[in-house]
Coordinates of C-alpha atoms and ligand atoms in Angstrom, one line a residue:
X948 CA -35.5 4.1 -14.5
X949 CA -33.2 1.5 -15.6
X950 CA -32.7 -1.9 -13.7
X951 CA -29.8 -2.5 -11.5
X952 CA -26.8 0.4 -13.2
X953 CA -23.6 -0.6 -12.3
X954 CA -20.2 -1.5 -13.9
X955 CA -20.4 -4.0 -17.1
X956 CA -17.1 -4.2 -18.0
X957 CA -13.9 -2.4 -16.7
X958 CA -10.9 -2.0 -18.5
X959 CA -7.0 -1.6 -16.6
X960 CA -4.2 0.1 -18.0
X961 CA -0.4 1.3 -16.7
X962 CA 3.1 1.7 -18.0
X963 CA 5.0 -0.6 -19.6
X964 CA 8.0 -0.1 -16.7
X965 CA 8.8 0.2 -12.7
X966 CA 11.2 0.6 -10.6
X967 CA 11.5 -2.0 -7.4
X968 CA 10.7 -0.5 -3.8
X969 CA 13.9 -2.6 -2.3
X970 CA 16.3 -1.2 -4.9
X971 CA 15.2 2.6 -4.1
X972 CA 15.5 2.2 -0.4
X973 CA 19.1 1.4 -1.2
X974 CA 19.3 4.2 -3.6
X975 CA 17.4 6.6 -1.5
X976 CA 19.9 5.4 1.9
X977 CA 16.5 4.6 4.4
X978 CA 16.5 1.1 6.0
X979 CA 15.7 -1.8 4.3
X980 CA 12.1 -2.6 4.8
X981 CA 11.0 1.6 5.2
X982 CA 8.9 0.9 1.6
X983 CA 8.2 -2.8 1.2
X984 CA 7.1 -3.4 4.7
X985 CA 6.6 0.2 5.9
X986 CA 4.4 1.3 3.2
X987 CA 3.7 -1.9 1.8
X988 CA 5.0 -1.1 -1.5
X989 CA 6.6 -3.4 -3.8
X990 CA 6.9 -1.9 -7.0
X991 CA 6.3 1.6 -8.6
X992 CA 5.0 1.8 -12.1
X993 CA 6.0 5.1 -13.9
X994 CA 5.4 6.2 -17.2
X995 CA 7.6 7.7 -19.5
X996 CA 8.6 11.1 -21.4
X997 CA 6.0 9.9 -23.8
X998 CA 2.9 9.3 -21.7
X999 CA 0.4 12.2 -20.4
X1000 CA -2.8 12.2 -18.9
X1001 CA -4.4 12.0 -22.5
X1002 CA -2.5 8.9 -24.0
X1003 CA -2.9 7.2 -21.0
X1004 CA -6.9 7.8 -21.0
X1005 CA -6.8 7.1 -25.2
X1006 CA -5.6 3.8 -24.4
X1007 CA -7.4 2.6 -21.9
X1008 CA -10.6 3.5 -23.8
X1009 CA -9.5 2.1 -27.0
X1010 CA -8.9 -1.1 -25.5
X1011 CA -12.2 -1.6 -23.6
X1012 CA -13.9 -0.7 -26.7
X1013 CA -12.2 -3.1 -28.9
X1014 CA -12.8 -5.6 -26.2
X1015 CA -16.5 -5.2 -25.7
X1016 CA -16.5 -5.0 -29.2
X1017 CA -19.1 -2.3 -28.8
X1018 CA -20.1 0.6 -31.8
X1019 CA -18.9 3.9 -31.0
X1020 CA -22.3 5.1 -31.7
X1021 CA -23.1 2.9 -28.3
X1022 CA -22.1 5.6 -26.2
X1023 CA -24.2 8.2 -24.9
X1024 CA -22.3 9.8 -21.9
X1025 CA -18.4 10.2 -21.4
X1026 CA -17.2 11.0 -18.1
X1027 CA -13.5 11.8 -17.1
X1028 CA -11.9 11.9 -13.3
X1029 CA -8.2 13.2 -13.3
X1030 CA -6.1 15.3 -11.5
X1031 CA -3.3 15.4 -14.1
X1032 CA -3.9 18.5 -15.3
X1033 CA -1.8 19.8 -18.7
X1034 CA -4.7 22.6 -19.8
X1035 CA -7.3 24.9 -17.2
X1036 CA -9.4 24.4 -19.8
X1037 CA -9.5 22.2 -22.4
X1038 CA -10.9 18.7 -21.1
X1039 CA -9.2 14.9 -21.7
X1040 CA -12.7 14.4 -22.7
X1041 CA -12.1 16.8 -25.8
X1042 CA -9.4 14.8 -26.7
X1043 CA -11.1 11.1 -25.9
X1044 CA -13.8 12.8 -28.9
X1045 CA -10.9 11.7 -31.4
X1046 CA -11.3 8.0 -30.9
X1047 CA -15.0 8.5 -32.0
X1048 CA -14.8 10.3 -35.1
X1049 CA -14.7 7.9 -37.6
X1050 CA -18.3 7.1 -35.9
X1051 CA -19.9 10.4 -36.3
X1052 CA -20.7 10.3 -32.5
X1053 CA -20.2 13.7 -31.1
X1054 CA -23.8 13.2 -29.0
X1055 CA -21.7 12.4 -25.8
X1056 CA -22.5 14.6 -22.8
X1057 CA -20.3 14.7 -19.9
X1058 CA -16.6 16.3 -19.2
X1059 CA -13.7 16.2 -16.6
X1060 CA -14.6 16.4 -13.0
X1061 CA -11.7 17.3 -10.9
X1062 CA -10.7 16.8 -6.7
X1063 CA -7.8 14.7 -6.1
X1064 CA -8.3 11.3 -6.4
X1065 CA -12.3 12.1 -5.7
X1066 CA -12.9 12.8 -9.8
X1067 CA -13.3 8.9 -10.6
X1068 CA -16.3 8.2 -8.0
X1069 CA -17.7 11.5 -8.7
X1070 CA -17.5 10.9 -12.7
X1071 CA -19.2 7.3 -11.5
X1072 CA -21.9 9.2 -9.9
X1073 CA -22.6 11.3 -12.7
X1074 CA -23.2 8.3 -15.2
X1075 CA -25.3 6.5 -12.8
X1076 CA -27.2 9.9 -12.2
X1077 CA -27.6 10.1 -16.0
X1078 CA -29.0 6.3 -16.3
X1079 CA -31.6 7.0 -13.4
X1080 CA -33.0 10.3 -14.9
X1081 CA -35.3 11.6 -17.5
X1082 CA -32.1 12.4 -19.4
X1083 CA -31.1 9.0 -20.6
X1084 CA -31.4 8.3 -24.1
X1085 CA -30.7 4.2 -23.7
X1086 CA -26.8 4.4 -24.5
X1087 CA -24.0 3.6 -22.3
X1088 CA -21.9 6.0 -20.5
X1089 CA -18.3 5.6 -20.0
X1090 CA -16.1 6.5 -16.9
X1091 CA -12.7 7.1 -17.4
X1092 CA -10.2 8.3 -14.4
X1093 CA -6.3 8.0 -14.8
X1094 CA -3.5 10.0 -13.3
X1095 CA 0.1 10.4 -13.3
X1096 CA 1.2 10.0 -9.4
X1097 CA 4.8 12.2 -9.2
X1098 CA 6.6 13.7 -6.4
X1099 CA 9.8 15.9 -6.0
X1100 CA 12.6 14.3 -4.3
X1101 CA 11.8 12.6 -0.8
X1102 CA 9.9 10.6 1.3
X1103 CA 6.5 10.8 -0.9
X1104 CA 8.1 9.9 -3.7
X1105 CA 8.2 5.9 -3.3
X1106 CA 4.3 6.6 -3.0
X1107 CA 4.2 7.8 -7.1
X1108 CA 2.3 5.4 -9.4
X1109 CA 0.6 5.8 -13.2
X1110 CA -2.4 3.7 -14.7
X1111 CA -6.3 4.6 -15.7
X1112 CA -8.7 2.5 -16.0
X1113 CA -12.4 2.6 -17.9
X1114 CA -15.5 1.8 -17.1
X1115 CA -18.9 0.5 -18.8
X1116 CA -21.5 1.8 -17.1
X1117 CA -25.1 0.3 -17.9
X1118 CA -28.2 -1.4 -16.7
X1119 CA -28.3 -5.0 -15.6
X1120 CA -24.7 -4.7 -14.8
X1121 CA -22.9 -7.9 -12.8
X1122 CA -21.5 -4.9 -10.2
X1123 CA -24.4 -2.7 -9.3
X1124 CA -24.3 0.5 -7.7
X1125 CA -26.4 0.2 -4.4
X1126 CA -29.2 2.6 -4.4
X1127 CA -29.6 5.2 -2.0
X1128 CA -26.5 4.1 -0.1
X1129 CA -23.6 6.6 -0.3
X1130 CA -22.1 8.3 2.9
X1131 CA -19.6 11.6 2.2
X1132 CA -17.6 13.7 4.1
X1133 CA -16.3 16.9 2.4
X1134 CA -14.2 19.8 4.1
X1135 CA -12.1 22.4 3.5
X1136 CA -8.2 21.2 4.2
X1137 CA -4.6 21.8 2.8
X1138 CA -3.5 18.0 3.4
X1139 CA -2.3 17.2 -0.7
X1140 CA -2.8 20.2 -3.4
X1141 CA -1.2 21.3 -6.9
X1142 CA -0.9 25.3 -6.5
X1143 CA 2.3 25.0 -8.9
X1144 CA 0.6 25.0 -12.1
X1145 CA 4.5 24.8 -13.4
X1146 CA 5.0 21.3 -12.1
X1147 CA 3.7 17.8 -11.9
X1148 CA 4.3 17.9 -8.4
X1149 CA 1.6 18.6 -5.4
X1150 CA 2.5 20.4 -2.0
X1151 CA 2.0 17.7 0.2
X1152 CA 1.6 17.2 4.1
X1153 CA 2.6 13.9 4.1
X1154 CA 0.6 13.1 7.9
X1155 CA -2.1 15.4 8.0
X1156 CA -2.8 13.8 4.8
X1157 CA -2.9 10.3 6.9
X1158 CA -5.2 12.1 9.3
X1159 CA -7.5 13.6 7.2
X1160 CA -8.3 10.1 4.8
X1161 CA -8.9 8.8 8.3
X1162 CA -11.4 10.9 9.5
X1163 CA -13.0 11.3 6.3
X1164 CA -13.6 7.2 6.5
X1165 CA -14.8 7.6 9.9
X1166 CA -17.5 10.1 9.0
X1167 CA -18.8 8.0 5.7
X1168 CA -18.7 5.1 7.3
X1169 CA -20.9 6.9 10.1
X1170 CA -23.2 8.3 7.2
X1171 CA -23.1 4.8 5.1
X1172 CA -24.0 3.1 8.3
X1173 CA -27.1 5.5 9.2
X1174 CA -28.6 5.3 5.5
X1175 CA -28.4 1.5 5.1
X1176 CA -30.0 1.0 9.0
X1177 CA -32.9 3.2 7.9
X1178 CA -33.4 1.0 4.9
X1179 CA -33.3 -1.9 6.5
X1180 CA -35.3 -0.7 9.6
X1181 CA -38.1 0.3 6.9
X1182 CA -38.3 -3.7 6.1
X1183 CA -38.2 -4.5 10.0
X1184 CA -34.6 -5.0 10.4
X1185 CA -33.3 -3.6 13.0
X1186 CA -30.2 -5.2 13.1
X1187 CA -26.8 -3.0 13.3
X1188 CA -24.5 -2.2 10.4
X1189 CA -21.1 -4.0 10.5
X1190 CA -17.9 -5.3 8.1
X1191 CA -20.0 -8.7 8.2
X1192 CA -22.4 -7.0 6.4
X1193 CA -19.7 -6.5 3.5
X1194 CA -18.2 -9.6 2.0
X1195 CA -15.2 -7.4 0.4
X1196 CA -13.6 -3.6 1.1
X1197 CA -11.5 -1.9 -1.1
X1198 CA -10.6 1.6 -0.2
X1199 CA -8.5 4.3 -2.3
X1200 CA -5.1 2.7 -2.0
X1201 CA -2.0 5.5 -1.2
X1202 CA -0.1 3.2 -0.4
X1203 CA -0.9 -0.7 1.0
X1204 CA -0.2 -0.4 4.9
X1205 CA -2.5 2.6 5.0
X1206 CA -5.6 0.2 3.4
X1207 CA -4.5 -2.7 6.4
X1208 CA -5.1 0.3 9.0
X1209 CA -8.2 1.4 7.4
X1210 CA -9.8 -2.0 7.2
X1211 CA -8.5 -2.0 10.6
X1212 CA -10.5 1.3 11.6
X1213 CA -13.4 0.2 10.5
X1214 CA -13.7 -2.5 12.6
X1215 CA -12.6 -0.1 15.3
X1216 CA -15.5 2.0 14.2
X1217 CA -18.0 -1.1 14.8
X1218 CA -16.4 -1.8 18.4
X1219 CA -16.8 1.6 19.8
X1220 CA -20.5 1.6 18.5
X1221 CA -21.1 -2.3 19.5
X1222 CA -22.2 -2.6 23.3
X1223 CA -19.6 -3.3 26.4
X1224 CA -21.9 -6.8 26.7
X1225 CA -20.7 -8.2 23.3
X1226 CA -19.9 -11.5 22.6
X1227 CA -17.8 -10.4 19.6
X1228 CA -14.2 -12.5 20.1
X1229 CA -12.6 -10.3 17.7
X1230 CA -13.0 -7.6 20.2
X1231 CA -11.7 -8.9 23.1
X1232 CA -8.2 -7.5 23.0
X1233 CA -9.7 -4.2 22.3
X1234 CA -12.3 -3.4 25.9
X1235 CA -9.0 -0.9 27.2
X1236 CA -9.9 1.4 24.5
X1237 CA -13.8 1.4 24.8
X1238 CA -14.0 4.8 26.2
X1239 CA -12.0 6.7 23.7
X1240 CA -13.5 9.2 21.0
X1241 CA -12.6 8.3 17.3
X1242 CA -11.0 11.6 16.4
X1243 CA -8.2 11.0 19.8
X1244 CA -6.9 7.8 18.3
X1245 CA -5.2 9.1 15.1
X1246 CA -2.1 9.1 16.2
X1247 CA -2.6 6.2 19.1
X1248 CA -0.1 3.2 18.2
X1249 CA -1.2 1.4 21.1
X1250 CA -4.6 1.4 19.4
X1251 CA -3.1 0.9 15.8
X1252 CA -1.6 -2.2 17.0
X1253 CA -4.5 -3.5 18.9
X1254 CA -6.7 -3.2 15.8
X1255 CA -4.4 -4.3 13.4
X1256 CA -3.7 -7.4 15.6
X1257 CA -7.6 -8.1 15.8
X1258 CA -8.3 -7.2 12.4
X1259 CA -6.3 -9.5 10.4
X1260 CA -7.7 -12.2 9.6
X1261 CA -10.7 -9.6 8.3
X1262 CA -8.0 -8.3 6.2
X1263 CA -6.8 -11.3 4.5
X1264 CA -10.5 -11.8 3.7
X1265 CA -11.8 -9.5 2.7
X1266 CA -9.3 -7.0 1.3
X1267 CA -5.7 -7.8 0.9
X1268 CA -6.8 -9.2 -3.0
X1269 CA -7.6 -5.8 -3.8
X1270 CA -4.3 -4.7 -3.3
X1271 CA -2.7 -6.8 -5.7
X1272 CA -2.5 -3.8 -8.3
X1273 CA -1.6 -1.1 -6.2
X1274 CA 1.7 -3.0 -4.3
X1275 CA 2.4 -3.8 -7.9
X1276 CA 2.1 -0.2 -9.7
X1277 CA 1.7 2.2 -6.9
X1278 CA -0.9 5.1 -6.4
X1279 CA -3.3 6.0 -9.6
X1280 CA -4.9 8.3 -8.1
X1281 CA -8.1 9.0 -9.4
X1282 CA -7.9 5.1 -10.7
X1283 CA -6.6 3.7 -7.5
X1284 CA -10.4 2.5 -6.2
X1285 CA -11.1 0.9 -9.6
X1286 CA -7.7 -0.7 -10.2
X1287 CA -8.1 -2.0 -6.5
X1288 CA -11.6 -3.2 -7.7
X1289 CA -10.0 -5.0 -11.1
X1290 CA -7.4 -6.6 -8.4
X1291 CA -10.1 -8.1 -6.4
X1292 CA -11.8 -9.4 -9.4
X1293 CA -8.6 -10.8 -11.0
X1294 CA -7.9 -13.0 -7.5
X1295 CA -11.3 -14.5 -7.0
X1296 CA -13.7 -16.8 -9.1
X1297 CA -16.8 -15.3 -10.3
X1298 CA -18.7 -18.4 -7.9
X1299 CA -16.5 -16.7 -4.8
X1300 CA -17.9 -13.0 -5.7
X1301 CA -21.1 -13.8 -6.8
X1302 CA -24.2 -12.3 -4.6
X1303 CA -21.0 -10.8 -2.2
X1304 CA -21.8 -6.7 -1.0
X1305 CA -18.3 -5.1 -1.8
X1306 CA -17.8 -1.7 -0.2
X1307 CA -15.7 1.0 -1.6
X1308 CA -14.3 3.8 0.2
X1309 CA -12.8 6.8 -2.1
X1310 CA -10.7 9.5 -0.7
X1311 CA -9.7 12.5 -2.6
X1312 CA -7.6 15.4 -0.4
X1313 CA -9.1 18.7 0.3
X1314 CA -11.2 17.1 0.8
X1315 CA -13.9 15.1 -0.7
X1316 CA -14.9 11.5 0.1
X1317 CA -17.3 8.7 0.1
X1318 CA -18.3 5.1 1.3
X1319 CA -20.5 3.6 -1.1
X1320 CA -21.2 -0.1 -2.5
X1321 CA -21.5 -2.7 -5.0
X1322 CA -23.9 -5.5 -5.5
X1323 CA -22.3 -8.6 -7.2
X1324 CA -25.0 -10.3 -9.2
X1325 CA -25.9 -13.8 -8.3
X1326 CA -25.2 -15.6 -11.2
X1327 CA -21.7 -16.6 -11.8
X1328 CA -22.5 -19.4 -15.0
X1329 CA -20.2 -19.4 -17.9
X1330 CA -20.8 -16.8 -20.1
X1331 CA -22.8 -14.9 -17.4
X1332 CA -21.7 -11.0 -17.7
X1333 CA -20.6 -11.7 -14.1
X1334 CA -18.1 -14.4 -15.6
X1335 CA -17.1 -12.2 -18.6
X1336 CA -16.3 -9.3 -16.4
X1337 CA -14.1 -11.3 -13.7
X1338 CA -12.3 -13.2 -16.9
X1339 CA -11.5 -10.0 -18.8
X1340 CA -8.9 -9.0 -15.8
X1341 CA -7.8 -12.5 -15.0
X1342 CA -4.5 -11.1 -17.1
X1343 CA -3.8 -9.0 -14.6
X1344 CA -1.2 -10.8 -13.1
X1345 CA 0.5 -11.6 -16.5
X1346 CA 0.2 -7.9 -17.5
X1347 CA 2.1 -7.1 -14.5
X1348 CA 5.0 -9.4 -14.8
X1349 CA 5.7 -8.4 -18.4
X1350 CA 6.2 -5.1 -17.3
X1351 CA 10.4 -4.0 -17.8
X1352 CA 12.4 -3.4 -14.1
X1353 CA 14.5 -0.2 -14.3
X1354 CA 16.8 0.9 -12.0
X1355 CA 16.3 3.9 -9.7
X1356 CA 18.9 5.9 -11.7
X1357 CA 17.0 5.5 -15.2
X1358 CA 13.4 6.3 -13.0
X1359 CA 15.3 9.6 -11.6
X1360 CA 16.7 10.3 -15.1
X1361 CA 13.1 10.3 -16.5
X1362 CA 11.6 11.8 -13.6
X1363 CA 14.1 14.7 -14.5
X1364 CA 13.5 14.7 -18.2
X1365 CA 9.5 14.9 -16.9
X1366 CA 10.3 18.2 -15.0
X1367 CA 11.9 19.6 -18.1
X1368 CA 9.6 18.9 -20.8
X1369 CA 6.5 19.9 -19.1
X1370 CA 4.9 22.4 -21.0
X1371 CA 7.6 22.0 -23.6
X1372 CA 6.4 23.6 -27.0
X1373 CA 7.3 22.8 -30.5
X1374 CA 9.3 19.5 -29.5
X1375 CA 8.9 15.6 -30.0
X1376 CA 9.2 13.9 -26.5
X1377 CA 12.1 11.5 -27.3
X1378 CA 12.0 7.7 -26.7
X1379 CA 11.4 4.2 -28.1
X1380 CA 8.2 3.8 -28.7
X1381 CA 8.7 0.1 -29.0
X1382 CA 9.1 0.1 -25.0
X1383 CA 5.1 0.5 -24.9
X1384 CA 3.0 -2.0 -24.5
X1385 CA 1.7 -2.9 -27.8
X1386 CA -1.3 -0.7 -28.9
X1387 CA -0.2 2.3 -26.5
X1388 CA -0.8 5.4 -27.3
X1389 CA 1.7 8.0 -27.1
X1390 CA 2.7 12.1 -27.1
X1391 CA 3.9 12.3 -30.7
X1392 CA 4.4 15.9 -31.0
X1393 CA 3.9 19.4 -29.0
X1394 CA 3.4 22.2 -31.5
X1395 CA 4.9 26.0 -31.2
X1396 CA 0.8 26.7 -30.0
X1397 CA 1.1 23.8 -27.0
X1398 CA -1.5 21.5 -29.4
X1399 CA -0.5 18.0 -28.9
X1400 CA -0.5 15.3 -31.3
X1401 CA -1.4 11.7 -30.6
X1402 CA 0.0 8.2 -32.2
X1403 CA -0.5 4.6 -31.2
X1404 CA 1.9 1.7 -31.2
X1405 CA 0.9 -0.8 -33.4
Ligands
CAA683 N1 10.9 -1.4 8.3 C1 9.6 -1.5 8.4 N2 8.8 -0.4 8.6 C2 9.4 0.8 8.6 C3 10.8 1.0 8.5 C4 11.6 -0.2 8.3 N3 12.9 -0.2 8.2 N4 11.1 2.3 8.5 C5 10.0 2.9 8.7 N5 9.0 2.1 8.7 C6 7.5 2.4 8.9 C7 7.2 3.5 9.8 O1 7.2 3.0 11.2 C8 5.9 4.0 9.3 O2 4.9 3.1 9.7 P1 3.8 3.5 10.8 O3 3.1 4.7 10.2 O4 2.8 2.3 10.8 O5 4.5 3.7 12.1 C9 6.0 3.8 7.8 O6 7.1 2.9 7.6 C10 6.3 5.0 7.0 O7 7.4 5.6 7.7 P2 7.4 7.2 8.0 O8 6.1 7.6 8.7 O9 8.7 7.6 8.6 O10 7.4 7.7 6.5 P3 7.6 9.1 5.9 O11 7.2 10.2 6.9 O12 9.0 9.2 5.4 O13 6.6 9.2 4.7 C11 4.3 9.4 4.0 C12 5.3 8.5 4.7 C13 3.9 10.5 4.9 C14 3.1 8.5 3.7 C15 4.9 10.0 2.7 O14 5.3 8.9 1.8 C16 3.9 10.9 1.9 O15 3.8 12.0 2.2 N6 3.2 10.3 0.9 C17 2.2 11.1 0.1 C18 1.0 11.4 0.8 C19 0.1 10.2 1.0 O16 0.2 9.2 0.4 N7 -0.9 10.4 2.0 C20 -1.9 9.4 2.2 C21 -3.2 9.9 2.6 S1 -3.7 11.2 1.4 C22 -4.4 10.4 0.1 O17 -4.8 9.3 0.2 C23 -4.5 11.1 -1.2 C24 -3.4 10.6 -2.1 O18 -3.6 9.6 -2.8 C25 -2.1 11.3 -2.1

């Protein structure tokens, strides 16, 4: 099969507006601090009456295509991971097929893959599957996830976000997928779920949700661990699995303060396996807890505090760039991992992340969930696809900031107008377009038959 599949280039998109965390704890009465320091939240992006799950996926393809600068006819596989769903049946891939017509590509396999915010990894899987079987015809696949994160009234709702991003998937990639290395947890749980095909809005349980991403992190982490040991034991290392082992962590990002407690876990998760003898100083403060079992410190704050304390500096290493995106814009859901992913590459040089391990940890309730990795190639030279890839989101930043602030009234006034129009027929979503970015595309039109017409910005 092909040499060293991975990510090639990676493309970032979210709405042209938020709404500041500080301004809706005023507007939502909690005390100052409940969002910004509580959750770690800083901004929420949110998209408006004109945006679904299928302009937001047109864009982001159309722009990694146009910057790649890659032939339509280059693509062999499509893949999709969403959780916005607008039709039980017809696929955002479906619609994606527009942007190739012109090429006469309709040889794309793949289609929408859906659990939560799982669909992205497992739509990552599939393409790298594809590229390591008999099935690969020598094209590129694509990966695109994207969601629109909404909740009713009340304390989830600060957690909301909107982006997608896309993914080139090939061989000889500057981010390769580590082979043989991926640890997942799946189970049967009610923690976050969309019954109400009516609405936008899941049926959350806001801390069995917290719970179950926890334990699902413990148990890949466990199965991550095991699988890498017994390929390192096969070339005589018998050396432990740790965080040292990983240069940089990014994790499925609900909101920031959770991703600070998982980092913090992990290294929890190293400790309780580590021996009493160690000489690990980072542990010191942590020996009154030796005895426990993983599953009774969910809810511990003693031990939250402990391993927060110890685990900072780790933190600010490793992970805290990665968050950059998601305190920024919110949750994205399915996109969350891989906008977390663009952040760290966007706040390091290629020379910092080149030959690094990153690990990635995707959580999607109900649950499904994995630990997997990424190999950063060695060479970081100008022009290297290593430096190409980390200088394509070096915008990031600027991107961000160009964004327009609304106030918490307008967000709950489009918020409202989201509630009524969806799965509105024979209606044009109303707006100014001109408050996209540039090159968006939009929901022009829903016909009397629910068929939905697409424009783009100019
Ligand atoms: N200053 C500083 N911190 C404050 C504060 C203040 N004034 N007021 C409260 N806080 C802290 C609290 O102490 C708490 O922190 P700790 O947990 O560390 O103690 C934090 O702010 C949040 O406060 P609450 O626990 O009181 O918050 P809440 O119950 O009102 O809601 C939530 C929090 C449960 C996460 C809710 O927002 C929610 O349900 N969100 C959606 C579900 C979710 O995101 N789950 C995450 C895991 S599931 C998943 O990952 C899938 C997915 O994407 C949805």
């Amino acid at each position: 099969w092909p040499k060293d599949v991975g990510i090639l280039a990676l493309e970032v998109y979210f709405p042209a507006q938020y709404v500041d965390q500080t301004d809706l704890e005023k507007f939502n009465n909690v005390e100052a601090g409940k969002y910004t320091v509580g959750l770690g939240q800083t901004r929420m992006g949110f998209c408006s009456v004109q945006e679904d799950i299928n302009s937001l996926c047109l864009t982001v393809v159309q722009r990694l295509m146009e910057r790649t600068k890659l032939p339509w006819d280059a693509v062999g596989r499509l893949e999709v991971g969403t959780e916005t769903i607008i039709d039980k049946s017809k696929a955002v891939k479906t619609v994606l097929m527009e942007l190739f017509q012109d090429s006469g590509n309709t040889d794309i396999e793949g289609i929408d893959t859906t659990n939560a915010c799982y669909g992205g990894t497992a739509s990552l899987f599939n393409a790298a599957n594809w590229m390591e079987s008999s099935y690969w015809d020598g094209r590129y696949a694509l990966v695109v996830c994207g969601d629109i994160a909404v909740y009713p009234n009340g304390n989830a709702r600060p957690t909301g976000g909107a982006g997608a991003v896309a993914m080139l998937i090939g061989p000889k990639a500057p981010l390769v997928l580590e082979q043989g290395l991926r640890g997942t947890h799946m189970e049967n749980v009610y923690d976050f779920y969309k019954p109400n095909l009516a609405s936008e809005y899941p049926l959350v349980d806001g801390k069995l949700s917290i719970q179950c991403y926890m334990r699902a992190l413990d148990r890949c982490y466990a199965a991550y661990r095991k699988k890498i040991q017994n390929q390192w034991k096969k070339a005589g290392n018998n050396q432990p699995f740790t965080l040292d082992d990983v240069q940089y962590m990014i994790f499925h990002t609900p909101f920031c303060k959770m991703v600070q407690k998982s980092l913090a876990r992990l290294m929890f998760n190293d400790f309780l396996s580590s021996s009493g003898n160690t000489q690990n100083n980072l542990y010191k403060g942590l020996e009154a807890f030796r005895g426990l079992k993983l599953e009774e410190t969910y809810t511990n704050k003693e031990v939250d505090k402990a391993i927060l304390k110890a685990s900072l500096d780790i933190f600010n290493k490793k992970t805290k760039a990665s968050l950059y995106l998601s305190t920024n814009n919110g949750n994205m859901y399915t996109s969350s991992l891989y906008g977390c992913l663009a952040s760290l590459l966007s706040q390091h040089s290629a020379q910092e992340l080149a030959g690094s391990r990153i690990g990635a940890f995707s959580y999607g309730s109900g649950l499904a969930a994995s630990f997997f990795s990424f190999r950063v190639a060695k060479d970081a030279s100008p022009g290297s696809p290593l430096e190409q890839l980390v200088s394509s989101v070096s915008d990031l930043p600027k991107r961000l900031d160009s964004r327009r602030r609304m106030s918490p009234e307008e967000f709950t006034d489009i918020m409202n107008q989201r509630e009524q129009f969806f799965h509105k027929v024979n209606f044009s979503p109303p707006g100014d377009t001109n408050n996209l970015f540039p090159g968006t595309w939009y929901l022009e039109r829903v016909d009397e038959m629910h068929r939905r017409k697409y424009a783009r910005r100019p």
